[in-house]
Short mmCIF file of C-alpha atoms in Angstrom, two decimals:
data_model
loop_
_atom_site.label_atom_id
_atom_site.label_comp_id
_atom_site.label_asym_id
_atom_site.label_seq_id
_atom_site.Cartn_x
_atom_site.Cartn_y
_atom_site.Cartn_z
CA MET A 1 -0.03 0.15 -0.05
CA ILE A 2 1.14 3.72 -0.47
CA GLY A 3 -0.63 6.65 0.99
CA VAL A 4 -0.09 10.29 0.97
CA ALA A 5 -1.98 13.25 2.75
CA ASP A 6 -1.54 16.95 2.75
CA GLY A 7 -2.58 19.07 5.53
CA VAL A 8 -4.18 22.32 5.03
CA GLY A 9 -1.67 25.18 5.81
CA GLY A 10 -4.43 27.70 6.70
CA TRP A 11 -4.75 25.89 10.11
CA GLN A 12 -1.31 27.39 11.37
CA GLU A 13 -3.29 30.85 11.77
CA SER A 14 -5.27 29.10 14.42
CA GLY A 15 -2.14 27.72 16.14
CA VAL A 16 -2.61 24.11 14.73
CA ASN A 17 0.21 22.09 13.20
CA PRO A 18 -1.48 20.98 9.81
CA ALA A 19 0.80 17.92 9.73
CA ASP A 20 -1.19 16.50 12.86
CA TYR A 21 -4.23 15.88 10.94
CA SER A 22 -2.72 14.49 7.89
CA ARG A 23 -0.46 12.01 9.79
CA THR A 24 -3.05 10.75 11.87
CA LEU A 25 -5.39 10.14 9.09
CA MET A 26 -2.70 8.17 7.12
CA GLN A 27 -1.74 6.09 10.34
CA LEU A 28 -5.42 5.28 10.62
CA ALA A 29 -5.80 4.38 6.97
CA ARG A 30 -2.78 2.06 7.15
CA ALA A 31 -4.28 0.50 10.44
CA TYR A 32 -7.47 -0.16 8.85
CA LEU A 33 -5.78 -2.03 5.68
CA GLU A 34 -3.61 -3.92 8.01
CA GLY A 35 -6.30 -4.81 10.67
CA THR A 36 -4.05 -3.49 13.36
CA ASP A 37 -4.94 -0.65 16.49
CA ILE A 38 -8.47 0.17 16.81
CA PHE A 39 -9.22 -2.07 13.84
CA THR A 40 -7.92 -5.31 15.28
CA GLU A 41 -11.20 -6.79 16.37
CA GLN A 42 -12.92 -5.82 13.06
CA ALA A 43 -10.08 -7.46 11.17
CA ALA A 44 -10.62 -10.87 12.91
CA SER A 45 -13.58 -11.62 10.51
CA ARG A 46 -11.64 -10.80 7.34
CA GLN A 47 -11.00 -13.58 4.68
CA GLY A 48 -7.57 -12.66 3.24
CA VAL A 49 -6.17 -9.31 2.26
CA LEU A 50 -8.40 -6.36 2.36
CA ILE A 51 -8.31 -4.41 -0.88
CA ASP A 52 -10.34 -1.26 -0.09
CA PRO A 53 -8.51 2.06 -0.44
CA ARG A 54 -11.85 3.89 -0.42
CA GLY A 55 -12.67 2.14 2.72
CA ALA A 56 -9.42 3.16 4.42
CA LEU A 57 -10.03 6.66 3.70
CA ASP A 58 -13.60 6.49 5.25
CA ALA A 59 -12.39 4.72 8.21
CA ALA A 60 -9.43 7.08 8.79
CA HIS A 61 -11.63 10.11 8.37
CA MET A 62 -14.42 8.89 10.67
CA ASN A 63 -11.64 8.15 13.41
CA THR A 64 -9.47 11.27 12.88
CA LYS A 65 -10.54 13.59 15.75
CA VAL A 66 -7.94 16.13 15.72
CA PRO A 67 -8.16 19.76 14.64
CA GLY A 68 -7.14 20.39 10.91
CA SER A 69 -8.05 19.04 7.45
CA ALA A 70 -6.32 17.32 4.61
CA THR A 71 -6.48 15.81 1.06
CA ALA A 72 -5.52 12.27 0.81
CA CYS A 73 -4.64 9.35 -1.66
CA VAL A 74 -4.52 5.76 -0.89
CA MET A 75 -3.38 3.14 -3.14
CA GLN A 76 -3.12 -0.76 -2.91
CA LEU A 77 -1.75 -3.41 -5.13
CA ASP A 78 -3.92 -6.55 -5.38
CA GLN A 79 -1.14 -8.91 -6.06
CA VAL A 80 -3.32 -11.95 -7.06
CA ASN A 81 -4.64 -10.05 -10.10
CA GLY A 82 -1.79 -7.54 -10.57
CA VAL A 83 -4.10 -4.71 -10.28
CA LEU A 84 -3.67 -1.48 -8.63
CA ALA A 85 -6.61 -0.11 -6.75
CA ALA A 86 -6.65 3.80 -5.77
CA ALA A 87 -8.94 6.24 -4.10
CA ASN A 88 -8.05 10.01 -4.20
CA LEU A 89 -9.87 12.91 -2.52
CA GLY A 90 -8.54 16.45 -3.31
CA ASP A 91 -5.23 17.47 -5.15
CA SER A 92 -2.75 15.05 -3.83
CA GLY A 93 -2.61 12.31 -6.17
CA PHE A 94 -0.53 9.74 -8.56
CA VAL A 95 0.59 9.10 -11.84
CA VAL A 96 1.53 5.55 -13.35
CA ILE A 97 4.18 5.63 -16.00
CA ARG A 98 4.80 2.84 -18.32
CA ASP A 99 7.75 2.95 -21.07
CA GLY A 100 8.21 6.70 -20.27
CA LYS A 101 4.63 7.72 -20.92
CA GLU A 102 1.78 8.45 -18.80
CA LEU A 103 -0.60 5.48 -18.51
CA ILE A 104 -3.06 7.03 -16.06
CA ARG A 105 -3.09 10.01 -13.79
CA SER A 106 -5.41 10.94 -10.94
CA LYS A 107 -7.55 14.15 -11.36
CA PRO A 108 -7.56 16.90 -8.80
CA LEU A 109 -10.77 17.32 -7.24
CA GLN A 110 -11.66 20.90 -6.24
CA HIS A 111 -14.45 23.02 -5.21
CA TYR A 112 -12.93 26.00 -7.12
CA PHE A 113 -9.15 26.81 -7.99
CA ASP A 114 -6.68 26.25 -5.31
CA CYS A 115 -9.68 24.96 -2.78
CA PRO A 116 -9.45 21.03 -2.87
CA LEU A 117 -11.89 18.73 -1.66
CA GLN A 118 -10.59 17.62 1.86
CA PHE A 119 -11.44 15.70 5.02
CA GLY A 120 -11.81 17.30 8.40
CA ALA A 121 -13.21 16.41 11.80
CA PHE A 122 -16.94 17.33 11.58
CA PRO A 123 -18.59 18.55 13.61
CA GLU A 124 -15.83 18.62 16.25
CA PHE A 125 -13.35 21.27 14.35
CA VAL A 126 -14.88 22.02 11.02
CA GLU A 127 -18.20 23.26 9.88
CA ALA A 128 -18.43 21.08 6.97
CA THR A 129 -16.37 18.20 5.52
CA ASP A 130 -15.99 16.29 2.27
CA THR A 131 -16.34 12.53 2.53
CA ALA A 132 -14.78 9.29 1.15
CA ASP A 133 -17.77 8.61 -1.03
CA MET A 134 -16.71 11.78 -3.17
CA ALA A 135 -13.25 10.24 -3.90
CA ASP A 136 -12.33 9.02 -7.39
CA LEU A 137 -11.56 5.44 -7.58
CA TYR A 138 -9.27 3.74 -10.14
CA SER A 139 -8.22 0.42 -11.03
CA ILE A 140 -5.09 0.03 -13.07
CA ALA A 141 -3.66 -3.56 -14.40
CA LEU A 142 0.15 -3.19 -14.01
CA ARG A 143 3.12 -4.67 -15.75
CA PRO A 144 6.90 -5.07 -14.84
CA GLY A 145 8.60 -1.88 -15.12
CA ASP A 146 5.56 0.34 -14.43
CA ILE A 147 6.50 3.22 -12.08
CA ILE A 148 3.92 4.56 -9.68
CA ILE A 149 4.47 8.19 -8.28
CA ALA A 150 2.16 9.55 -5.50
CA GLY A 151 2.70 13.10 -4.39
CA THR A 152 1.18 16.13 -2.71
CA ASP A 153 0.17 19.15 -4.69
CA GLY A 154 3.72 20.52 -4.04
CA LEU A 155 4.84 18.23 -6.42
CA TRP A 156 2.16 18.42 -9.28
CA ASP A 157 1.90 22.32 -9.11
CA ASN A 158 5.78 22.77 -9.47
CA CYS A 159 6.64 20.00 -11.93
CA TYR A 160 5.52 19.12 -15.33
CA LEU A 161 5.32 15.42 -16.23
CA SER A 162 7.86 15.74 -18.82
CA GLU A 163 10.67 16.57 -16.30
CA ILE A 164 9.29 13.95 -13.91
CA VAL A 165 9.76 11.13 -16.65
CA SER A 166 13.37 12.54 -17.21
CA LEU A 167 14.06 11.66 -13.38
CA LEU A 168 12.68 8.12 -13.26
CA PRO A 169 14.74 5.22 -11.96
CA LYS A 170 16.20 2.65 -14.27
CA GLY A 171 15.44 -0.09 -12.00
CA PRO A 172 14.07 -0.59 -8.24
CA GLY A 173 17.70 0.06 -6.99
CA ASP A 174 17.54 3.71 -8.19
CA ALA A 175 14.11 4.35 -6.80
CA GLN A 176 15.20 6.17 -3.65
CA SER A 177 17.65 8.54 -5.57
CA ALA A 178 14.83 9.27 -8.11
CA ALA A 179 12.20 10.10 -5.49
CA ASP A 180 14.79 12.45 -3.96
CA ALA A 181 15.59 14.04 -7.28
CA ILE A 182 11.88 14.52 -8.27
CA ALA A 183 11.36 16.24 -4.66
CA ALA A 184 14.37 18.34 -5.18
CA ALA A 185 13.25 19.56 -8.48
CA ALA A 186 9.81 20.54 -7.31
CA ARG A 187 11.39 22.45 -4.38
CA ARG A 188 13.62 24.14 -6.74
CA HIS A 189 10.76 25.35 -8.89
CA ALA A 190 8.67 26.25 -5.97
CA GLY A 191 11.33 29.16 -5.11
CA ASP A 192 11.76 30.29 -8.66
CA ASN A 193 9.85 33.50 -9.26
CA GLU A 194 10.21 33.25 -12.91
CA PHE A 195 9.39 29.78 -13.62
CA ALA A 196 6.12 29.25 -15.56
CA SER A 197 4.95 26.53 -13.32
CA PRO A 198 2.04 24.27 -13.71
CA TYR A 199 0.25 26.18 -10.85
CA THR A 200 0.64 29.65 -12.50
CA ARG A 201 -0.45 28.36 -16.08
CA GLU A 202 -3.51 26.98 -14.44
CA ALA A 203 -4.04 30.30 -12.54
CA LEU A 204 -3.82 32.08 -15.90
CA SER A 205 -6.35 29.87 -17.61
CA GLN A 206 -8.77 30.66 -14.60
CA GLY A 207 -8.38 34.44 -15.28
CA LEU A 208 -6.10 35.13 -12.65
CA ASP A 209 -3.07 37.39 -13.29
CA LEU A 210 -0.81 40.18 -11.96
CA PRO A 211 -2.63 43.64 -11.14
CA TRP A 212 -2.23 46.11 -13.96
CA TRP A 213 0.44 48.18 -12.32
CA ASP A 214 2.76 45.09 -11.83
CA LYS A 215 2.21 44.03 -15.53
CA LEU A 216 3.27 47.36 -16.59
CA LEU A 217 6.30 47.58 -14.31
CA GLY A 218 7.51 44.18 -15.57
CA MET A 219 6.99 45.14 -19.18
CA THR A 220 9.47 44.13 -21.73
CA PHE A 221 10.34 44.98 -25.33
CA LYS A 222 11.40 42.05 -27.45
CA GLY A 223 11.00 41.23 -31.34
CA GLY A 224 9.65 44.71 -32.01
CA LYS A 225 6.65 44.10 -29.58
CA VAL A 226 5.77 45.12 -26.08
CA HIS A 227 5.30 42.25 -23.66
CA LEU A 228 3.33 42.85 -20.40
CA LYS A 229 4.52 40.83 -17.55
CA GLN A 230 2.50 37.81 -16.70
CA LEU A 231 1.77 35.82 -13.53
CA THR A 232 4.89 33.18 -13.04
CA GLY A 233 6.36 31.44 -10.28
CA GLY A 234 6.24 28.14 -8.41
CA LYS A 235 4.12 27.64 -5.49
CA MET A 236 5.73 27.17 -2.05
CA ASP A 237 3.98 24.23 -0.47
CA ASP A 238 4.42 20.73 1.15
CA ILE A 239 6.23 18.68 -1.19
CA THR A 240 6.12 14.69 -0.80
CA VAL A 241 7.18 12.41 -3.27
CA LEU A 242 6.56 8.47 -2.99
CA LEU A 243 7.74 6.22 -5.81
CA ALA A 244 7.35 2.66 -6.57
CA TYR A 245 8.83 0.17 -9.06
CA VAL A 246 6.73 -2.79 -10.18
CA GLU A 247 8.45 -6.12 -10.30
CA VAL A 248 7.04 -9.42 -11.47
CA VAL A 249 8.14 -12.90 -11.15
CA ASP A 250 6.48 -14.60 -14.15
CA ALA A 251 7.45 -18.26 -13.22
CA PRO A 252 4.84 -20.06 -10.66
CA PRO A 253 6.48 -19.98 -7.29
CA PRO A 254 8.03 -23.16 -6.11
CA PRO A 255 5.94 -24.91 -3.10
CA GLY A 256 6.88 -24.49 0.35
CA PRO A 257 8.72 -21.80 2.46
CA ALA A 258 10.94 -20.77 -0.65
CA ALA A 259 8.04 -19.37 -2.51
CA VAL A 260 8.42 -16.27 -4.24
CA GLN A 261 5.85 -13.36 -4.16
CA GLN A 262 4.34 -12.96 -7.61
CA GLU A 263 3.95 -9.18 -7.76
CA HIS A 264 6.04 -6.76 -5.78
CA VAL A 265 5.13 -3.14 -5.35
CA PRO A 266 7.11 -1.55 -2.49
CA GLY A 267 5.22 0.26 0.07
CA ASP A 268 6.29 3.30 2.19
CA GLY A 269 9.87 2.73 2.32
CA ALA A 270 10.09 1.89 6.07
CA ALA A 271 10.88 -1.59 5.46
CA ASP A 272 11.64 -1.92 1.84
CA SER A 273 14.50 -0.06 0.22
CA ASP A 274 12.74 -0.16 -3.12
CA ALA A 275 9.97 2.07 -2.02
CA PRO A 276 11.47 5.25 -1.14
CA ALA A 277 9.61 8.37 0.30
CA SER A 278 10.88 12.00 0.46
CA GLY A 279 8.62 14.25 2.46
CA GLU A 280 7.46 14.44 6.08
CA GLN A 281 3.75 13.66 5.62
CA ALA A 282 4.31 10.30 3.82
CA HIS A 283 3.28 6.98 5.40
#
């Protein structure tokens, strides 16, 4: 499983650490899928592995009772069928890349520009909340060599897919360094006021731009034409990158304790070096 959540920074104005909600949400989503912590008794009746990313979001949301709010994305590998199941709410998300090209990418869910759908503890700390039944669901048949990248909007708002693809690992052993390189690129663009980022391009498409006096002050003359300054720059935001490299053993595993796992998509990097995570809100 892979999960990423992004706490809403506006809570800092109320003296709340935005990471508290997102971390708790992801810890409970993981506990739900693993059948641990408060879900131990519930898990006793399960038959086999539970593939239920939206259920994980719902269970985590219903049991996260701390101030804050967050977007979230949870993905699971159904190893029997080689299928990746995903649930995404808000503008965190994922992309699956095959042979250097986008296979599928989650769609940001927003109420309006720069206001994503988000979970919050209702009615304890928020006046309203979005819910897991509003999340988009995905099911993707995977192949060996597929690369899964999950991240917060700090990644997607600052990096184009073409740059992400240029930094992909050549194999599982390069996964950690690739995740670090992608996160570093996003951070570099976030602090570049002249970079035409995905975030500012989307803002322009929504009719948002610099005030007229800033456009005039930044005016340039090129090619015999006057060019008014446009909105540019990256977006300073939380940046989390999770990367998994898909491996498959084609031959049936031998019987007995030496059996080999059929499909392997690394998890959160805590116990598997092939599944790195860069960023403090990744679980």
